[in-house]
């Protein structure tokens, strides 16, 4: 895996409901008091009953996580929240947009959509941070890649490339539905594009969480119906609900 | 072994409670614990009218603790009575409603409204919020204001009245004394300690509200000290809280003088923590050959 990126595979010791793409788990990295709280991780894939989490080392908790050894026992809670709706709009053409670590939940989603031949856009800072290409290939998907520095695919923001695509491929033969995960500024731009082209856009958001189960009210985002909890009403929201 | 305890008119089958604002309205935890096993359930703080709360970011983790500035977001008393209380009535666990206001009048109205509902066993007054009539200074940091608001609420309710004390004062025992004189049946302490965290790269506060309330194991020694100070000065029961995540922590609070304990941030770390603490207290008592909580409460040897 690329520098600073890791894949954690967890074999559940208890039974759990089958997770949907976009749902998340709260992981306890260890039993120390610092870091104190569990951390939310989006499920990457479910492989033969094992949970896979894809992450980048960014702070205290991920630094501890990366040193875990095979066979270590960890406590986790999940699946939590609402994942991407996969059956609701079956006639639509899925367009998936991943930004950076936003790739994590979108491979499993693309897999659900294979019969509908999804279009997949994938943007990252540089070539090194483009992940999961083999996984995507194995489910028959060749993503349109872009990087901020042009070291892989096209140079520029993935949102510009998505807009160009929508401009040149108007929804004449089919409607599109966007499914996205990535940094907030990217999602905000995408939200504007979705509005402009009158397309439904589902976005998986990320916020700091204390509990992950709806109790602390710490992870709220502003929506047209007031504050909503990313952990409970989300993490997947319709872009038109969100006030950026 | 007798682990029951009385707080005002409420008989708790065990001393393990939930702390307001960390247990929602109960439903959030139903998949993790049997609510019937709790000593008492304290719900998220309510006001007469719903409150939207603060803009995000609302929480930030700090060493062995967390800061929160949720801003007392809540659905309002009416909606609680209609939509949440019926669910809580099914349990064989006393329901204590935490509430607050921004004026004495609002506290009194809120207490009155809650007291007429069926299925509420006690009220816990949050006095750590700003007072509209006094330039938004905090009710619970001025003994005279505390006396006025608590005695006014006392007249408005026959339910067990618990006053939740703010630790952001010079003399917590004075505040406990004041609450007792004003007619409180019990005090709970501590509420969160006011804190702040700064992102050194952006030079911005980590919370949108700038300040937040510190909770978690980081504040436990402060809380234990305050419980001990209050225990020496008052004769009403104390509900101890502040960083409890284990049975050992709970026992420590009892030795300092707490008759019951409430678990707050611990619920976020482990949603089943209340049951772990409860069974741990029982094992501790049998290992120490104790028959009653009375042998623990206030029994620190100084």
PDB file of C-alpha atoms in Angstrom, chain A residues 21-22 42-45 84 95-99 101-113 120-121 136 139 141 179-182 186 202 204:
ATOM      1  CA  UNK A  21     -21.475   0.496   1.606  1.00  0.00           C
ATOM      2  CA  UNK A  22     -21.193   3.853   3.350  1.00  0.00           C
ATOM      3  CA  UNK A  42     -15.976   3.848   7.035  1.00  0.00           C
ATOM      4  CA  UNK A  43     -16.138   0.215   6.000  1.00  0.00           C
ATOM      5  CA  UNK A  44     -13.995  -0.373   2.942  1.00  0.00           C
ATOM      6  CA  UNK A  45     -15.087  -3.866   1.958  1.00  0.00           C
ATOM      7  CA  UNK A  84     -25.685   4.658   0.292  1.00  0.00           C
ATOM      8  CA  UNK A  95     -21.632   8.155 -11.205  1.00  0.00           C
ATOM      9  CA  UNK A  96     -19.197   7.592  -8.358  1.00  0.00           C
ATOM     10  CA  UNK A  97     -16.768  10.285  -7.295  1.00  0.00           C
ATOM     11  CA  UNK A  98     -13.980   9.574  -4.835  1.00  0.00           C
ATOM     12  CA  UNK A  99     -11.652  12.211  -3.453  1.00  0.00           C
ATOM     13  CA  UNK A 101      -9.461   8.677   1.244  1.00  0.00           C
ATOM     14  CA  UNK A 102     -13.063   8.990   0.063  1.00  0.00           C
ATOM     15  CA  UNK A 103     -12.198   5.952  -2.044  1.00  0.00           C
ATOM     16  CA  UNK A 104     -12.673   3.797   1.066  1.00  0.00           C
ATOM     17  CA  UNK A 105     -16.455   3.152   0.904  1.00  0.00           C
ATOM     18  CA  UNK A 106     -16.821   3.575  -2.853  1.00  0.00           C
ATOM     19  CA  UNK A 107     -15.187   0.364  -4.047  1.00  0.00           C
ATOM     20  CA  UNK A 108     -17.826  -1.727  -2.271  1.00  0.00           C
ATOM     21  CA  UNK A 109     -20.522   0.567  -3.644  1.00  0.00           C
ATOM     22  CA  UNK A 110     -19.184   0.239  -7.198  1.00  0.00           C
ATOM     23  CA  UNK A 111     -19.311  -3.517  -6.742  1.00  0.00           C
ATOM     24  CA  UNK A 112     -23.031  -3.311  -5.935  1.00  0.00           C
ATOM     25  CA  UNK A 113     -23.548  -1.292  -9.104  1.00  0.00           C
ATOM     26  CA  UNK A 120     -16.080   6.198 -11.656  1.00  0.00           C
ATOM     27  CA  UNK A 121     -14.103   9.391 -11.087  1.00  0.00           C
ATOM     28  CA  UNK A 136     -11.542  -1.683  -9.083  1.00  0.00           C
ATOM     29  CA  UNK A 139     -14.832  -5.660 -10.586  1.00  0.00           C
ATOM     30  CA  UNK A 141     -14.082  -0.676 -13.363  1.00  0.00           C
ATOM     31  CA  UNK A 179     -22.466   8.928  -5.122  1.00  0.00           C
ATOM     32  CA  UNK A 180     -19.560  10.569  -3.491  1.00  0.00           C
ATOM     33  CA  UNK A 181     -17.138  10.602  -0.618  1.00  0.00           C
ATOM     34  CA  UNK A 182     -14.181  12.897  -0.089  1.00  0.00           C
ATOM     35  CA  UNK A 186     -14.938  18.724  -2.903  1.00  0.00           C
ATOM     36  CA  UNK A 202     -25.606  11.158  -2.249  1.00  0.00           C
ATOM     37  CA  UNK A 204     -20.930  10.269   2.726  1.00  0.00           C
TER      38      UNK A 204
END
